mmCIF file of C-alpha atoms in Angstrom:
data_model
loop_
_atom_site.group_PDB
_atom_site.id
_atom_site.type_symbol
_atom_site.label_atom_id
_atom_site.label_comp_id
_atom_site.label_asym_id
_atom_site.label_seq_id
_atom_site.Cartn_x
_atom_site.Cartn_y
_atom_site.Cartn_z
ATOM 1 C CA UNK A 1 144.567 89.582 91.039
ATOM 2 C CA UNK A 2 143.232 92.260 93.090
ATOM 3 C CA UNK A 3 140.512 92.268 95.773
ATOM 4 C CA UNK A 4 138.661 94.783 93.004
ATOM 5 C CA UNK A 5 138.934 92.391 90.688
ATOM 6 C CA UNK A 6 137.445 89.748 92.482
ATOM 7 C CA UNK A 7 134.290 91.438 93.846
ATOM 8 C CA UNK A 8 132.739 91.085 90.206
ATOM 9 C CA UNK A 9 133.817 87.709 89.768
ATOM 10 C CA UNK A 10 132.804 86.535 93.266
ATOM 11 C CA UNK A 11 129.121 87.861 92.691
ATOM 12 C CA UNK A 12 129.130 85.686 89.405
ATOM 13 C CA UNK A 13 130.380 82.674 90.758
ATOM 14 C CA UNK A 14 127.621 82.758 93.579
ATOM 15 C CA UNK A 15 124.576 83.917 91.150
ATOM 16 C CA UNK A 16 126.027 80.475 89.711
ATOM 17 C CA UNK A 17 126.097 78.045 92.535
ATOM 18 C CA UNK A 18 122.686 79.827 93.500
ATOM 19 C CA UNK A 19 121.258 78.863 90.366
ATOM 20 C CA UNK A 20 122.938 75.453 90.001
ATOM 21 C CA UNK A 21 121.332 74.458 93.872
ATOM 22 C CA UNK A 22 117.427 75.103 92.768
ATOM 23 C CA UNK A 23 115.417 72.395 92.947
ATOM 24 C CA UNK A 24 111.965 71.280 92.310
ATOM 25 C CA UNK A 25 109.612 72.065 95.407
ATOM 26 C CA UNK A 26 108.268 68.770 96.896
ATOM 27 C CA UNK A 27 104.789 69.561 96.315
ATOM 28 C CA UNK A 28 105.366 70.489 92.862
ATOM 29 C CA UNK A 29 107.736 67.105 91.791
ATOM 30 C CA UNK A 30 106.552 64.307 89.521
ATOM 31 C CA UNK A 31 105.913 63.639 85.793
ATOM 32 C CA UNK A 32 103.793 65.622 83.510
ATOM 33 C CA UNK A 33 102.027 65.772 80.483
ATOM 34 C CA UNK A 34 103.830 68.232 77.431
ATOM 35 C CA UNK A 35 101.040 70.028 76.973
ATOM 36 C CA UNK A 36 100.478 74.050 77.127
ATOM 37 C CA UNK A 37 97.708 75.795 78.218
ATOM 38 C CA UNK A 38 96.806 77.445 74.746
ATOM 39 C CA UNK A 39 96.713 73.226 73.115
ATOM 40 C CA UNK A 40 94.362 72.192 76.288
ATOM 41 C CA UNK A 41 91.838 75.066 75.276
ATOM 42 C CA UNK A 42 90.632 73.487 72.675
ATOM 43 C CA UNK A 43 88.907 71.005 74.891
ATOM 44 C CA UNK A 44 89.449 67.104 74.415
ATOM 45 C CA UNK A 45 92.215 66.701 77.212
ATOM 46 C CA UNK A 46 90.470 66.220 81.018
ATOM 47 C CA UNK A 47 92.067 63.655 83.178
ATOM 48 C CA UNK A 48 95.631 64.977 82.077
ATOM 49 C CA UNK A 49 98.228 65.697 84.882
ATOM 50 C CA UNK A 50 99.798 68.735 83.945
ATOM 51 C CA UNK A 51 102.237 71.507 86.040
ATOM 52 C CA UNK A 52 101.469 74.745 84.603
ATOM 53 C CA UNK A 53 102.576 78.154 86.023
ATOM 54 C CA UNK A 54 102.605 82.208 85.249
ATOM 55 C CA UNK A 55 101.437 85.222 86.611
ATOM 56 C CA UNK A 56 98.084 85.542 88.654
ATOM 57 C CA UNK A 57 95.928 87.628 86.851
ATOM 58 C CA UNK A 58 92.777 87.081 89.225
ATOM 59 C CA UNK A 59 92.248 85.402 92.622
ATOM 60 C CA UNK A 60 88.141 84.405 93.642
ATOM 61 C CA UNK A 61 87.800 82.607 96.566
ATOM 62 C CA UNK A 62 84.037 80.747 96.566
ATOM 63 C CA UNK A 63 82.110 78.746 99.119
ATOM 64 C CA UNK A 64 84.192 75.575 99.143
ATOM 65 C CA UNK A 65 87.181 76.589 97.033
ATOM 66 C CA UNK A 66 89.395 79.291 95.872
ATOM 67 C CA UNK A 67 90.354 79.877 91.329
ATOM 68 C CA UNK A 68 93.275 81.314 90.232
ATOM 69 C CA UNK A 69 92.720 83.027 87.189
ATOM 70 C CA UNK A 70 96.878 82.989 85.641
ATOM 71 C CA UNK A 71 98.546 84.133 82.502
ATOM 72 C CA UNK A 72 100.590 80.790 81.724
ATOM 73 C CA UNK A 73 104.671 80.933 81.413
ATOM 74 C CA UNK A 74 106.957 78.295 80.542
ATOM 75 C CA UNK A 75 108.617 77.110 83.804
ATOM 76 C CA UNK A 76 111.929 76.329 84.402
ATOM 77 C CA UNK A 77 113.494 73.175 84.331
ATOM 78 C CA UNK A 78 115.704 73.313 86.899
ATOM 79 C CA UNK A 79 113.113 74.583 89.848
ATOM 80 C CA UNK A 80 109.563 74.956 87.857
ATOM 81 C CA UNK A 81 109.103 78.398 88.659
ATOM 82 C CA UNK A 82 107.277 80.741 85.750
ATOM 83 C CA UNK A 83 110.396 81.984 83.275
ATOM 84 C CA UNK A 84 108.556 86.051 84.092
ATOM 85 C CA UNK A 85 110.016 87.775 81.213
ATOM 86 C CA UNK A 86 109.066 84.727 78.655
ATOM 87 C CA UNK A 87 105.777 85.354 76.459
ATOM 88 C CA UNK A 88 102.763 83.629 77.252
ATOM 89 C CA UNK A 89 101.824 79.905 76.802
ATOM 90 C CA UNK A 90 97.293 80.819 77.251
ATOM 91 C CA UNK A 91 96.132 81.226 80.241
ATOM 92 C CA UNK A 92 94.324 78.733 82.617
ATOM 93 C CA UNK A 93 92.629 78.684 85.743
ATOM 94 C CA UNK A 94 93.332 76.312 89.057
ATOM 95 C CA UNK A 95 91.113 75.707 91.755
ATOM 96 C CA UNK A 96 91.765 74.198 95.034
ATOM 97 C CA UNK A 97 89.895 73.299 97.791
ATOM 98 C CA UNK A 98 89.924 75.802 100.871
ATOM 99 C CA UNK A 99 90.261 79.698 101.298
ATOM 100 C CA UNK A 100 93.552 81.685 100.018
ATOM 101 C CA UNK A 101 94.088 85.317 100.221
ATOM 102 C CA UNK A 102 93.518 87.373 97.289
ATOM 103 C CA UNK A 103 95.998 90.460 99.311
ATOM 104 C CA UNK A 104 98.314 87.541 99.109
ATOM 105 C CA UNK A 105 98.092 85.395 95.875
ATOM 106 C CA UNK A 106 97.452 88.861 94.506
ATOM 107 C CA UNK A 107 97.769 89.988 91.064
ATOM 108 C CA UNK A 108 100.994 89.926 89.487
ATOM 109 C CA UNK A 109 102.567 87.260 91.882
ATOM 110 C CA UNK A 110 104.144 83.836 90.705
ATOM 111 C CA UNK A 111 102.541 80.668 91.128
ATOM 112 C CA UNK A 112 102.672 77.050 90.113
ATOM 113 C CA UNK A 113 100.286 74.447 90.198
ATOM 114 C CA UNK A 114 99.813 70.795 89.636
ATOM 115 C CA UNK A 115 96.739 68.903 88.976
ATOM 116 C CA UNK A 116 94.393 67.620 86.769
ATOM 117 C CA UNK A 117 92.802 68.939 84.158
ATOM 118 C CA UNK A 118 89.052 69.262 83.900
ATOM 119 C CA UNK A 119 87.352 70.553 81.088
ATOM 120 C CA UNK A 120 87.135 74.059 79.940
ATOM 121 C CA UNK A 121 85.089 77.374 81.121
ATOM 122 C CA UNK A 122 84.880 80.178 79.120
ATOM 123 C CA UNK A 123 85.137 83.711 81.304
ATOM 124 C CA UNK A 124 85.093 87.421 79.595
ATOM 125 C CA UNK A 125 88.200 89.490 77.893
ATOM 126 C CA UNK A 126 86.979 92.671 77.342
ATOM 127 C CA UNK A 127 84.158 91.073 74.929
ATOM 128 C CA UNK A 128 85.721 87.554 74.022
ATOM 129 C CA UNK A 129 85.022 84.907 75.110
ATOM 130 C CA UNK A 130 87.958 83.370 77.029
ATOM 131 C CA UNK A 131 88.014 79.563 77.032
ATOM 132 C CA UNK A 132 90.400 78.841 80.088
ATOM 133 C CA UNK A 133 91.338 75.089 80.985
ATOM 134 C CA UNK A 134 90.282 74.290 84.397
ATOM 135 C CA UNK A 135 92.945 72.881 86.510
ATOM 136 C CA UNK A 136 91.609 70.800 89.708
ATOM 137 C CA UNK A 137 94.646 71.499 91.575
ATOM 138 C CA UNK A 138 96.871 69.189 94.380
ATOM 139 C CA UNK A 139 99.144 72.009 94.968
ATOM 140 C CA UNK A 140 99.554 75.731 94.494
ATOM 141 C CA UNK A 141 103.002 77.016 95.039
ATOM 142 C CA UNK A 142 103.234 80.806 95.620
ATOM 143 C CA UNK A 143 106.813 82.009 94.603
ATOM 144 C CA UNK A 144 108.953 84.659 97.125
ATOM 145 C CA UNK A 145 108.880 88.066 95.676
ATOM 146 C CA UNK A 146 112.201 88.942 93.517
ATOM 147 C CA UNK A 147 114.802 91.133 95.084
ATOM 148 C CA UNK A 148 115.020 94.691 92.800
ATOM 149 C CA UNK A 149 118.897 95.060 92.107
ATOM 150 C CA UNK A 150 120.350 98.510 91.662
ATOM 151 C CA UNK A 151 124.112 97.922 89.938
ATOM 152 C CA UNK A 152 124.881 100.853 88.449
ATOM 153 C CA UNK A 153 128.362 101.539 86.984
ATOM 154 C CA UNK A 154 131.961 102.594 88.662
ATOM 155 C CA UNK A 155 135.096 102.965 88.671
ATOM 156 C CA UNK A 156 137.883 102.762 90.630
ATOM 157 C CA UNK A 157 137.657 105.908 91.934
ATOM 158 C CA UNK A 158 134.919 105.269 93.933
ATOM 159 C CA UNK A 159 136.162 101.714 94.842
ATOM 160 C CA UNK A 160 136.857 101.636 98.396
ATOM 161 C CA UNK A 161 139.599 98.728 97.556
ATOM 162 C CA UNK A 162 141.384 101.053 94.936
ATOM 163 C CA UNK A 163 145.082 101.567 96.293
ATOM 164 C CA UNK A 164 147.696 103.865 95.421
ATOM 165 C CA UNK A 165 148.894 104.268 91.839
ATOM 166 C CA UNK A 166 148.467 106.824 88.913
ATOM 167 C CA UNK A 167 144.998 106.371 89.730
ATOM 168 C CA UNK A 168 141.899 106.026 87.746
ATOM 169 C CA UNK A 169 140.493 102.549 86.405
ATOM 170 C CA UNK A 170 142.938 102.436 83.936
ATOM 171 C CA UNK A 171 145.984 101.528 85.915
ATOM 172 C CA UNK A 172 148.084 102.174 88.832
ATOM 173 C CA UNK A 173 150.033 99.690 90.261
ATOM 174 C CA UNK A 174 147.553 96.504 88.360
ATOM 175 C CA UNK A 175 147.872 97.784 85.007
ATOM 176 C CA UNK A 176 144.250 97.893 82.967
ATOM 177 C CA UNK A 177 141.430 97.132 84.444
ATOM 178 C CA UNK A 178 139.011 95.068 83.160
ATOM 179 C CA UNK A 179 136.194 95.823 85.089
ATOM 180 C CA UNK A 180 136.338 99.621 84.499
ATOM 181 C CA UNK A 181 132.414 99.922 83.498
ATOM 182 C CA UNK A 182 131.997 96.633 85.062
ATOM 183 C CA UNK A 183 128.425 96.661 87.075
ATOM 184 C CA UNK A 184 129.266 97.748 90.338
ATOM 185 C CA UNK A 185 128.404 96.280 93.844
ATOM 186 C CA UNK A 186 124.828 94.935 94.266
ATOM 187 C CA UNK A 187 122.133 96.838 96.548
ATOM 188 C CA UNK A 188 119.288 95.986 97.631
ATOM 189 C CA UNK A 189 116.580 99.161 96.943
ATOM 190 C CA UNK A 190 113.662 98.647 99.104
ATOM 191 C CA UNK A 191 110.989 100.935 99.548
ATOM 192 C CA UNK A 192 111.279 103.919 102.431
ATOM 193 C CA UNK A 193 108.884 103.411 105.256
ATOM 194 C CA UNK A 194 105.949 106.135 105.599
ATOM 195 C CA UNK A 195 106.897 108.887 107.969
ATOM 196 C CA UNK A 196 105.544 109.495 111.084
ATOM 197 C CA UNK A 197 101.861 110.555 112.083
ATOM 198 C CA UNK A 198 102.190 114.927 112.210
ATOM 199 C CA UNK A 199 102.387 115.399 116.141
ATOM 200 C CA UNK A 200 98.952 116.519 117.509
ATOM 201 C CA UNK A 201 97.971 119.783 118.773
#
């Protein structure tokens, strides 16, 4: 088998083993009840220990304590982190004790929480009336920003491995190839930096 060959194969194998080494955070470890966010709003449920996660809609920090207003997601089993492209589960809101960052558990971002559920309060959608469970939370576990992944498609004509042959990704030397439209290499795209201040005068 060919080194081009292997490239795709070898970024499989590690997305794997990646995958297959997740764990639970510490913080975030223990038994829960099976209940969603959209069952607790009906009320009926405080003194449950539940982990809920999703996507922070709203962060308020207040005198003694800081709410995190979140569109709920199912959470994986394997780590507990929010499944991001899953639909939501209702949406709930944790508060802990002390001050955290709205410019960093801003909107959008992935948390999970643990805690214990008390009661319900009922905040404005547009005009509804919203009744979120209130989560009095132990832990609040803000999740690393995903990596954007740029694959594209090639061939091996622009495969730096290719060797000589009748050329083209359906031959030479190796016969077919299999990953012709395979996704090619992975790259990182991260945003340019801002250019330089306009020198004065």
């Amino acid at each position: 088998m060919t080194t081009r060959m292997l490239k795709p194969l070898a970024l499989a194998l590690g997305t794997v083993l990646l995958a297959s080494c997740a764990t639970v955070p510490k913080e975030l470890a223990g038994s829960y009840a099976d209940i969603t966010p959209q069952q607790a709003s009906n009320g009926g449920v405080s003194g449950t220990a539940v982990r809920w996660g999703g996507d922070i809609i709203q962060t308020e920090p207040g005198r003694n304590d800081t709410c995190f207003y979140v569109l709920g997601k199912p959470l994986a089993s394997n780590d507990a982190r929010p499944h991001s492209g899953s639909d939501s589960i209702g949406r709930f809101v944790a508060c802990k004790r002390g001050f955290y960052d709205p410019e960093v558990y801003a909107k959008g971002r992935e948390i999970t929480v643990t805690g214990m559920l008390q009661g319900v309060i009922t905040r404005k959608i547009g005009d509804y009336e919203y009744p979120y469970p209130r989560v009095e939370a132990n832990a609040v576990h803000l999740w690393s920003l995903p990596v954007i992944y740029n694959r594209g498609y090639y061939n091996s004509w622009n495969d730096p491995f290719w060797g000589p042959g009748w050329g083209g990704g359906w031959g030479g030397p190796w016969g077919y190839d299999p990953f012709w439209y395979a996704p090619g290499p992975v790259v990182i795209v991260r945003p340019a930096p801002p250019p330089p201040p306009p020198p004065k005068g």
